[in-house]
Amino acid sequence: MNLRHGQLWQRLGLAVLSGILVASLAPATAAAPTDGQDMHGDMESADLDTSSSDSDISSPANALSPAAAEETETADDAKASSEEESEDGVDAQVYTFPGTDGPTRVHVLTTTGSADAILLESRGVFAMIDGAEGVGAPDGKDPRYPLRRGVVPGWAGDTDRVLGYMSKHGVTSSNLAFYLGTHAHSDHIDNADDIIRKFRPKVIFSPEYSDKWITNPDGLWDNQWVYDHMVDAAKWAQNTYGAQFVQKVDGYNTHVQLGDMDVQLIPFDPNETYKVTGTTDANLMGWGAKVSAFGRSAFLAADLMDTEADWSKHNGFEARVAQAVGKVDMLKAGHHGLRSSNFPPFMEALDPTAIIQTGSESFTPDNLTEKVIHGDVLWAPMSEVGSAGIASVIATFSSAGISYSDFSAASWGHEYGQESPRAWWFKGGRPAATTGWWKGASGSWYYFAGKPSAEASTWVYDGGQWYWMDATGAMATGWIHDGKSWYYLDSAGHPAGNGWSLIGSSWYYLSGGRVATGWLYDAGSWYYLNAATGAMATGWVQVDGQWYFLRSSGAMVTGWMNGGGPWYYLTGSGAMATGWLYDNGSWYYLDATNGAMATGWFQDGTTWYYSSSSGAMMTGWLNGGSSWYYLSGSGAMATGWILDHGAWYYMDEAGAMVTGTQEIDGRSSTFSSSGRWVGYAS
C-alpha cells in the first residue's frame, strides 16, 4: 500500500489550492474498534471541505508535489501513520474523514444491468463502492486483452448514469473520501477510472488481480482490462494529488471512519490463497464492506460466493464472513442474489430486516427472500426497482434506526422453487395483493385474485375462459385432474374438445374439455372409457366384476365372438357369459373362469359332458374313438346300467360301454360286441 502521500498530507496539514483553504485529506491514527466502541469521539483528522467546488481543486499547482514531499521525508518517516498495533497484537488500520454536517446514507443505484454501484455519505463526506458497468471494452488489438466470450459490449455501460448521480447528490472532487473496487469484474469496476479521475478519492481500495490466478478460462472475460484501467487511474491519482492506493489489508482490521459511519473492509479470502493455488472466479478474491452507524449496520457483500464456479462445491467463505460480520439490519445480497450465494446458514447468521439485491428477482433462490413472505423483511431487487424509473434505494441511518426511500412505485412478481403456490406479488419491497396474470422466469403463467400469492389447485374464470391452476399455482396445459374429473387443456390453458379426440395414442370423449369416463353410448354402440383416465378401452376389459370385449374401434361386442382361438358369448348387455348357455336350440358350456366355449370332454362339477367342435352339447351315443359313451338327455355322461330302445347296456365308471363277459354286481354278465346285454353267464 502507498502510505507516503498520506503521511505527506498529514504533515502539510493545510494546503492552499487556487487561493482556497482546503482541509487535510489524510487518514489519522486510531486503534481498531471493538464491539460497542464508539469510534467517533477521539479520532483526529481534518474534515473534507465539502464547500469546495470541482474548479477549486482542479489544478494542484499551488500544492507541494509528491516528489517534493518525498525529498523532505526519510525512510523511517514514511511508516504508515494510519497504522497502530491494537492490544491483541493485530495491526489496525483506520482512515478517518469526520466531515461537517449532513445525513448518513447508503445509496444503492439502479443500473441498466445487474451491477453494483453504491454511494455512501455521512456528514457531507462521501465514498463510492464499485461503480457499475462502463462504456468501452477491449477490441482485441492488444494481446494482453483478447476478445473473450461474455465480454459486455462497450456501448452497454452506465458511466453517465453513475457519475451524474454522484454529482447530483453532492459528490465533488474535494469530498470523496475513498473509492472501493471490490473485485476485478466489469459490472463492478468498469467505471472506476472515470470515478477516480473526476472525483479524486483520497484513498483507493481494491484487491490485487491477475488473470494468471484464474483457473477457469471461462471466468477471464475482460477482467484484466478493467483492472488495469482502474490501476492506471489509481497511479494517476497517486502522482497527481497524493491519493493512497491500498491493495492489501490485514484480515478484517481495516476501517474507514466516514462522518458518523464506520466502514469495515471484509476480504473474502484474507490469506489470499488464490495467489498460490489459483481460483475459479475473481468474485472469490473480493472485498465486502460492513457499514455501521447509530447502532445499526449493513453488509455490502459485493459478489461474495460460497460456491466455486460450478455453483455446487462449497468453499466456506460465507461461514467465515458471517462470523466476522454478525447480525446486520441490511444486506446487499452477495453476487446479485444468484444461487451461488446467500445460503440458509449465512442468511440465518446475518438475519437482515432488509435485503437489497443488485439483480433481477428472477435470480433469487428461495433462501434469500423466504423471510420476506414468512416475516416482515423488506426486499428490493434493483432491476425491478430500476424498471419503475427509480434511480436508487437510499437507506438513511439515524438514531431512530434505518429508513428507506420510497420505492412503492416498483412492483414485481417472483417465482419461488419450493413454496406452494410458487408465485408471489410484491410492491415496495413487501408482499402485496394484486389481480391478473403474471409470467414467471420458468415460463409458467400465474393468476392472482386479490391476494399476494397466486391461485393454486383451483379453476380460474377469466375473459370468458376457464383455466386450471395446479398445486404450484402454474396454469396447466394438457391433462389435469381437478379432484373430480379429468380435463384436457390446450396450449393456452383452455378446456379443449367436444366429441371424440385422439390425444397421444388413445381416444377420449370430451365435452367442453371434460373427459367422459365409464360407459358411453354413441352412434348406436357402447364404449367403455377408463374410469381413471378416460382413455377408450379396446379388447377385454373388466367392469364391476364382469368381462366385456371391445373391438379395435372401441365398440362393445354382443353375441358369439372368436377371441383368436376360443369362442366366447357376450350377452345383450355385453357381459361375457359363463356356465351353461342355451342358444338357437343347443346348449353350450362356457368356462366358469374365463368364459371360453368348451369343446370335447369337459366337466361341470363332478359330471362329464361332451360338446361338438361347434360347442353344441351332445346327447345319446358318442363314439369316443376306442369306446362308446352314452350322454343322457341332460348331456351328462352315463355310468352303470342304461336302457336304450328296449336293450340294456352297461357303462363302466369312466363312462365307456362294456362288451364280452364282465363281473358286475357279483355276477358274470355277457354283452354282445354292440354292448347289448345278452344275459348272465351262469
PDB file of N, CA, C and O in Angstrom, residues 252-299:
ATOM      1  N   TYR A 252      -9.592  -8.437   8.948  1.00  0.00           N
ATOM      2  CA  TYR A 252     -10.759  -7.576   8.998  1.00  0.00           C
ATOM      3  C   TYR A 252     -10.493  -6.327   9.826  1.00  0.00           C
ATOM      4  O   TYR A 252     -11.415  -5.731  10.384  1.00  0.00           O
ATOM      5  N   ASN A 253      -9.262  -5.885   9.844  1.00  0.00           N
ATOM      6  CA  ASN A 253      -8.848  -4.814  10.751  1.00  0.00           C
ATOM      7  C   ASN A 253      -8.720  -3.452  10.095  1.00  0.00           C
ATOM      8  O   ASN A 253      -8.149  -2.540  10.681  1.00  0.00           O
ATOM      9  N   THR A 254      -9.236  -3.319   8.898  1.00  0.00           N
ATOM     10  CA  THR A 254      -9.192  -2.037   8.229  1.00  0.00           C
ATOM     11  C   THR A 254     -10.566  -1.379   8.287  1.00  0.00           C
ATOM     12  O   THR A 254     -11.568  -1.973   7.877  1.00  0.00           O
ATOM     13  N   HIS A 255     -10.609  -0.156   8.824  1.00  0.00           N
ATOM     14  CA  HIS A 255     -11.843   0.610   8.971  1.00  0.00           C
ATOM     15  C   HIS A 255     -11.661   1.979   8.340  1.00  0.00           C
ATOM     16  O   HIS A 255     -10.565   2.540   8.318  1.00  0.00           O
ATOM     17  N   VAL A 256     -12.753   2.530   7.874  1.00  0.00           N
ATOM     18  CA  VAL A 256     -12.801   3.921   7.456  1.00  0.00           C
ATOM     19  C   VAL A 256     -13.887   4.599   8.270  1.00  0.00           C
ATOM     20  O   VAL A 256     -15.033   4.126   8.303  1.00  0.00           O
ATOM     21  N   GLN A 257     -13.511   5.676   8.960  1.00  0.00           N
ATOM     22  CA  GLN A 257     -14.479   6.470   9.690  1.00  0.00           C
ATOM     23  C   GLN A 257     -14.942   7.580   8.756  1.00  0.00           C
ATOM     24  O   GLN A 257     -14.242   8.532   8.484  1.00  0.00           O
ATOM     25  N   LEU A 258     -16.156   7.427   8.235  1.00  0.00           N
ATOM     26  CA  LEU A 258     -16.736   8.359   7.270  1.00  0.00           C
ATOM     27  C   LEU A 258     -17.861   9.108   7.965  1.00  0.00           C
ATOM     28  O   LEU A 258     -18.988   8.619   8.057  1.00  0.00           O
ATOM     29  N   GLY A 259     -17.540  10.290   8.480  1.00  0.00           N
ATOM     30  CA  GLY A 259     -18.534  11.006   9.262  1.00  0.00           C
ATOM     31  C   GLY A 259     -18.987  10.165  10.433  1.00  0.00           C
ATOM     32  O   GLY A 259     -18.189   9.720  11.267  1.00  0.00           O
ATOM     33  N   ASP A 260     -20.304   9.932  10.525  1.00  0.00           N
ATOM     34  CA  ASP A 260     -20.874   9.094  11.578  1.00  0.00           C
ATOM     35  C   ASP A 260     -20.874   7.613  11.217  1.00  0.00           C
ATOM     36  O   ASP A 260     -21.425   6.802  11.959  1.00  0.00           O
ATOM     37  N   MET A 261     -20.288   7.276  10.121  1.00  0.00           N
ATOM     38  CA  MET A 261     -20.349   5.921   9.601  1.00  0.00           C
ATOM     39  C   MET A 261     -18.996   5.227   9.725  1.00  0.00           C
ATOM     40  O   MET A 261     -17.966   5.772   9.364  1.00  0.00           O
ATOM     41  N   ASP A 262     -19.008   4.018  10.278  1.00  0.00           N
ATOM     42  CA  ASP A 262     -17.823   3.165  10.271  1.00  0.00           C
ATOM     43  C   ASP A 262     -17.943   2.176   9.126  1.00  0.00           C
ATOM     44  O   ASP A 262     -18.952   1.469   9.007  1.00  0.00           O
ATOM     45  N   VAL A 263     -16.937   2.115   8.281  1.00  0.00           N
ATOM     46  CA  VAL A 263     -16.900   1.182   7.164  1.00  0.00           C
ATOM     47  C   VAL A 263     -15.755   0.203   7.406  1.00  0.00           C
ATOM     48  O   VAL A 263     -14.590   0.596   7.423  1.00  0.00           O
ATOM     49  N   GLN A 264     -16.083  -1.056   7.631  1.00  0.00           N
ATOM     50  CA  GLN A 264     -15.094  -2.097   7.858  1.00  0.00           C
ATOM     51  C   GLN A 264     -14.918  -2.919   6.594  1.00  0.00           C
ATOM     52  O   GLN A 264     -15.883  -3.450   6.050  1.00  0.00           O
ATOM     53  N   LEU A 265     -13.688  -3.036   6.118  1.00  0.00           N
ATOM     54  CA  LEU A 265     -13.418  -3.836   4.936  1.00  0.00           C
ATOM     55  C   LEU A 265     -13.405  -5.314   5.311  1.00  0.00           C
ATOM     56  O   LEU A 265     -12.793  -5.711   6.311  1.00  0.00           O
ATOM     57  N   ILE A 266     -14.062  -6.134   4.488  1.00  0.00           N
ATOM     58  CA  ILE A 266     -14.210  -7.567   4.751  1.00  0.00           C
ATOM     59  C   ILE A 266     -13.669  -8.349   3.564  1.00  0.00           C
ATOM     60  O   ILE A 266     -14.396  -8.624   2.592  1.00  0.00           O
ATOM     61  N   PRO A 267     -12.378  -8.707   3.564  1.00  0.00           N
ATOM     62  CA  PRO A 267     -11.856  -9.544   2.475  1.00  0.00           C
ATOM     63  C   PRO A 267     -12.432 -10.960   2.580  1.00  0.00           C
ATOM     64  O   PRO A 267     -12.504 -11.528   3.663  1.00  0.00           O
ATOM     65  N   PHE A 268     -12.823 -11.511   1.448  1.00  0.00           N
ATOM     66  CA  PHE A 268     -13.424 -12.845   1.459  1.00  0.00           C
ATOM     67  C   PHE A 268     -12.386 -13.944   1.674  1.00  0.00           C
ATOM     68  O   PHE A 268     -12.686 -14.986   2.226  1.00  0.00           O
ATOM     69  N   ASP A 269     -11.190 -13.705   1.212  1.00  0.00           N
ATOM     70  CA  ASP A 269     -10.085 -14.643   1.401  1.00  0.00           C
ATOM     71  C   ASP A 269      -8.923 -13.862   1.998  1.00  0.00           C
ATOM     72  O   ASP A 269      -8.003 -13.459   1.286  1.00  0.00           O
ATOM     73  N   PRO A 270      -8.949 -13.629   3.306  1.00  0.00           N
ATOM     74  CA  PRO A 270      -7.941 -12.758   3.910  1.00  0.00           C
ATOM     75  C   PRO A 270      -6.509 -13.227   3.693  1.00  0.00           C
ATOM     76  O   PRO A 270      -5.587 -12.409   3.641  1.00  0.00           O
ATOM     77  N   ASN A 271      -6.297 -14.515   3.539  1.00  0.00           N
ATOM     78  CA  ASN A 271      -4.950 -15.049   3.340  1.00  0.00           C
ATOM     79  C   ASN A 271      -4.500 -15.020   1.885  1.00  0.00           C
ATOM     80  O   ASN A 271      -3.371 -15.406   1.580  1.00  0.00           O
ATOM     81  N   GLU A 272      -5.404 -14.598   1.002  1.00  0.00           N
ATOM     82  CA  GLU A 272      -5.086 -14.504  -0.427  1.00  0.00           C
ATOM     83  C   GLU A 272      -4.497 -15.802  -0.962  1.00  0.00           C
ATOM     84  O   GLU A 272      -3.510 -15.823  -1.706  1.00  0.00           O
ATOM     85  N   THR A 273      -5.132 -16.906  -0.624  1.00  0.00           N
ATOM     86  CA  THR A 273      -4.647 -18.215  -1.065  1.00  0.00           C
ATOM     87  C   THR A 273      -4.669 -18.357  -2.576  1.00  0.00           C
ATOM     88  O   THR A 273      -3.930 -19.158  -3.145  1.00  0.00           O
ATOM     89  N   TYR A 274      -5.535 -17.571  -3.232  1.00  0.00           N
ATOM     90  CA  TYR A 274      -5.649 -17.661  -4.681  1.00  0.00           C
ATOM     91  C   TYR A 274      -4.350 -17.281  -5.389  1.00  0.00           C
ATOM     92  O   TYR A 274      -4.137 -17.668  -6.541  1.00  0.00           O
ATOM     93  N   LYS A 275      -3.500 -16.505  -4.719  1.00  0.00           N
ATOM     94  CA  LYS A 275      -2.229 -16.135  -5.334  1.00  0.00           C
ATOM     95  C   LYS A 275      -1.280 -17.334  -5.446  1.00  0.00           C
ATOM     96  O   LYS A 275      -0.319 -17.302  -6.203  1.00  0.00           O
ATOM     97  N   VAL A 276      -1.553 -18.381  -4.660  1.00  0.00           N
ATOM     98  CA  VAL A 276      -0.725 -19.583  -4.672  1.00  0.00           C
ATOM     99  C   VAL A 276      -1.426 -20.724  -5.400  1.00  0.00           C
ATOM    100  O   VAL A 276      -0.852 -21.377  -6.270  1.00  0.00           O
ATOM    101  N   THR A 277      -2.691 -20.946  -5.051  1.00  0.00           N
ATOM    102  CA  THR A 277      -3.419 -22.101  -5.582  1.00  0.00           C
ATOM    103  C   THR A 277      -4.246 -21.796  -6.812  1.00  0.00           C
ATOM    104  O   THR A 277      -4.656 -22.694  -7.527  1.00  0.00           O
ATOM    105  N   GLY A 278      -4.503 -20.497  -7.052  1.00  0.00           N
ATOM    106  CA  GLY A 278      -5.436 -20.122  -8.101  1.00  0.00           C
ATOM    107  C   GLY A 278      -6.863 -20.265  -7.605  1.00  0.00           C
ATOM    108  O   GLY A 278      -7.130 -20.859  -6.557  1.00  0.00           O
ATOM    109  N   THR A 279      -7.802 -19.725  -8.360  1.00  0.00           N
ATOM    110  CA  THR A 279      -9.213 -19.835  -8.023  1.00  0.00           C
ATOM    111  C   THR A 279     -10.032 -19.725  -9.296  1.00  0.00           C
ATOM    112  O   THR A 279      -9.533 -19.302 -10.342  1.00  0.00           O
ATOM    113  N   THR A 280     -11.285 -20.110  -9.212  1.00  0.00           N
ATOM    114  CA  THR A 280     -12.100 -20.212 -10.422  1.00  0.00           C
ATOM    115  C   THR A 280     -12.764 -18.919 -10.834  1.00  0.00           C
ATOM    116  O   THR A 280     -13.228 -18.808 -11.959  1.00  0.00           O
ATOM    117  N   ASP A 281     -12.795 -17.937  -9.938  1.00  0.00           N
ATOM    118  CA  ASP A 281     -13.595 -16.753 -10.229  1.00  0.00           C
ATOM    119  C   ASP A 281     -13.031 -15.576  -9.447  1.00  0.00           C
ATOM    120  O   ASP A 281     -12.683 -15.697  -8.269  1.00  0.00           O
ATOM    121  N   ALA A 282     -12.956 -14.422 -10.090  1.00  0.00           N
ATOM    122  CA  ALA A 282     -12.474 -13.221  -9.425  1.00  0.00           C
ATOM    123  C   ALA A 282     -13.372 -12.814  -8.267  1.00  0.00           C
ATOM    124  O   ALA A 282     -12.934 -12.089  -7.366  1.00  0.00           O
ATOM    125  N   ASN A 283     -14.624 -13.257  -8.270  1.00  0.00           N
ATOM    126  CA  ASN A 283     -15.506 -12.984  -7.135  1.00  0.00           C
ATOM    127  C   ASN A 283     -14.892 -13.455  -5.826  1.00  0.00           C
ATOM    128  O   ASN A 283     -15.115 -12.855  -4.773  1.00  0.00           O
ATOM    129  N   LEU A 284     -14.144 -14.543  -5.892  1.00  0.00           N
ATOM    130  CA  LEU A 284     -13.589 -15.159  -4.696  1.00  0.00           C
ATOM    131  C   LEU A 284     -12.371 -14.406  -4.167  1.00  0.00           C
ATOM    132  O   LEU A 284     -11.835 -14.748  -3.119  1.00  0.00           O
ATOM    133  N   MET A 285     -11.934 -13.394  -4.895  1.00  0.00           N
ATOM    134  CA  MET A 285     -10.855 -12.524  -4.433  1.00  0.00           C
ATOM    135  C   MET A 285     -11.393 -11.246  -3.804  1.00  0.00           C
ATOM    136  O   MET A 285     -10.627 -10.395  -3.365  1.00  0.00           O
ATOM    137  N   GLY A 286     -12.696 -11.082  -3.772  1.00  0.00           N
ATOM    138  CA  GLY A 286     -13.303  -9.802  -3.490  1.00  0.00           C
ATOM    139  C   GLY A 286     -13.234  -9.339  -2.047  1.00  0.00           C
ATOM    140  O   GLY A 286     -12.893 -10.087  -1.121  1.00  0.00           O
ATOM    141  N   TRP A 287     -13.591  -8.059  -1.876  1.00  0.00           N
ATOM    142  CA  TRP A 287     -13.735  -7.429  -0.572  1.00  0.00           C
ATOM    143  C   TRP A 287     -15.160  -6.908  -0.439  1.00  0.00           C
ATOM    144  O   TRP A 287     -15.677  -6.227  -1.333  1.00  0.00           O
ATOM    145  N   GLY A 288     -15.793  -7.185   0.668  1.00  0.00           N
ATOM    146  CA  GLY A 288     -17.058  -6.576   1.001  1.00  0.00           C
ATOM    147  C   GLY A 288     -16.842  -5.453   2.003  1.00  0.00           C
ATOM    148  O   GLY A 288     -15.709  -5.090   2.339  1.00  0.00           O
ATOM    149  N   ALA A 289     -17.938  -4.893   2.493  1.00  0.00           N
ATOM    150  CA  ALA A 289     -17.840  -3.795   3.458  1.00  0.00           C
ATOM    151  C   ALA A 289     -19.011  -3.875   4.431  1.00  0.00           C
ATOM    152  O   ALA A 289     -20.164  -4.006   4.018  1.00  0.00           O
ATOM    153  N   LYS A 290     -18.693  -3.780   5.722  1.00  0.00           N
ATOM    154  CA  LYS A 290     -19.728  -3.655   6.749  1.00  0.00           C
ATOM    155  C   LYS A 290     -19.824  -2.193   7.130  1.00  0.00           C
ATOM    156  O   LYS A 290     -18.842  -1.564   7.519  1.00  0.00           O
ATOM    157  N   VAL A 291     -21.013  -1.645   7.044  1.00  0.00           N
ATOM    158  CA  VAL A 291     -21.276  -0.242   7.319  1.00  0.00           C
ATOM    159  C   VAL A 291     -22.085  -0.153   8.606  1.00  0.00           C
ATOM    160  O   VAL A 291     -23.130  -0.811   8.740  1.00  0.00           O
ATOM    161  N   SER A 292     -21.621   0.663   9.562  1.00  0.00           N
ATOM    162  CA  SER A 292     -22.304   0.799  10.841  1.00  0.00           C
ATOM    163  C   SER A 292     -22.449   2.273  11.193  1.00  0.00           C
ATOM    164  O   SER A 292     -21.534   3.074  10.976  1.00  0.00           O
ATOM    165  N   ALA A 293     -23.601   2.601  11.767  1.00  0.00           N
ATOM    166  CA  ALA A 293     -23.849   3.963  12.235  1.00  0.00           C
ATOM    167  C   ALA A 293     -25.069   3.950  13.134  1.00  0.00           C
ATOM    168  O   ALA A 293     -26.062   3.251  12.844  1.00  0.00           O
ATOM    169  N   PHE A 294     -24.989   4.699  14.235  1.00  0.00           N
ATOM    170  CA  PHE A 294     -26.121   4.858  15.146  1.00  0.00           C
ATOM    171  C   PHE A 294     -26.657   3.518  15.650  1.00  0.00           C
ATOM    172  O   PHE A 294     -27.867   3.341  15.844  1.00  0.00           O
ATOM    173  N   GLY A 295     -25.768   2.572  15.865  1.00  0.00           N
ATOM    174  CA  GLY A 295     -26.179   1.283  16.384  1.00  0.00           C
ATOM    175  C   GLY A 295     -26.817   0.368  15.365  1.00  0.00           C
ATOM    176  O   GLY A 295     -27.328  -0.705  15.727  1.00  0.00           O
ATOM    177  N   ARG A 296     -26.822   0.757  14.098  1.00  0.00           N
ATOM    178  CA  ARG A 296     -27.374  -0.062  13.026  1.00  0.00           C
ATOM    179  C   ARG A 296     -26.266  -0.414  12.043  1.00  0.00           C
ATOM    180  O   ARG A 296     -25.224   0.249  11.986  1.00  0.00           O
ATOM    181  N   SER A 297     -26.494  -1.469  11.246  1.00  0.00           N
ATOM    182  CA  SER A 297     -25.422  -1.896  10.352  1.00  0.00           C
ATOM    183  C   SER A 297     -25.981  -2.501   9.068  1.00  0.00           C
ATOM    184  O   SER A 297     -27.135  -2.951   9.001  1.00  0.00           O
ATOM    185  N   ALA A 298     -25.130  -2.515   8.073  1.00  0.00           N
ATOM    186  CA  ALA A 298     -25.436  -3.132   6.780  1.00  0.00           C
ATOM    187  C   ALA A 298     -24.189  -3.847   6.298  1.00  0.00           C
ATOM    188  O   ALA A 298     -23.069  -3.396   6.540  1.00  0.00           O
ATOM    189  N   PHE A 299     -24.392  -4.959   5.628  1.00  0.00           N
ATOM    190  CA  PHE A 299     -23.274  -5.643   4.996  1.00  0.00           C
ATOM    191  C   PHE A 299     -23.451  -5.561   3.490  1.00  0.00           C
ATOM    192  O   PHE A 299     -24.451  -6.022   2.945  1.00  0.00           O
TER     193      PHE A 299
END
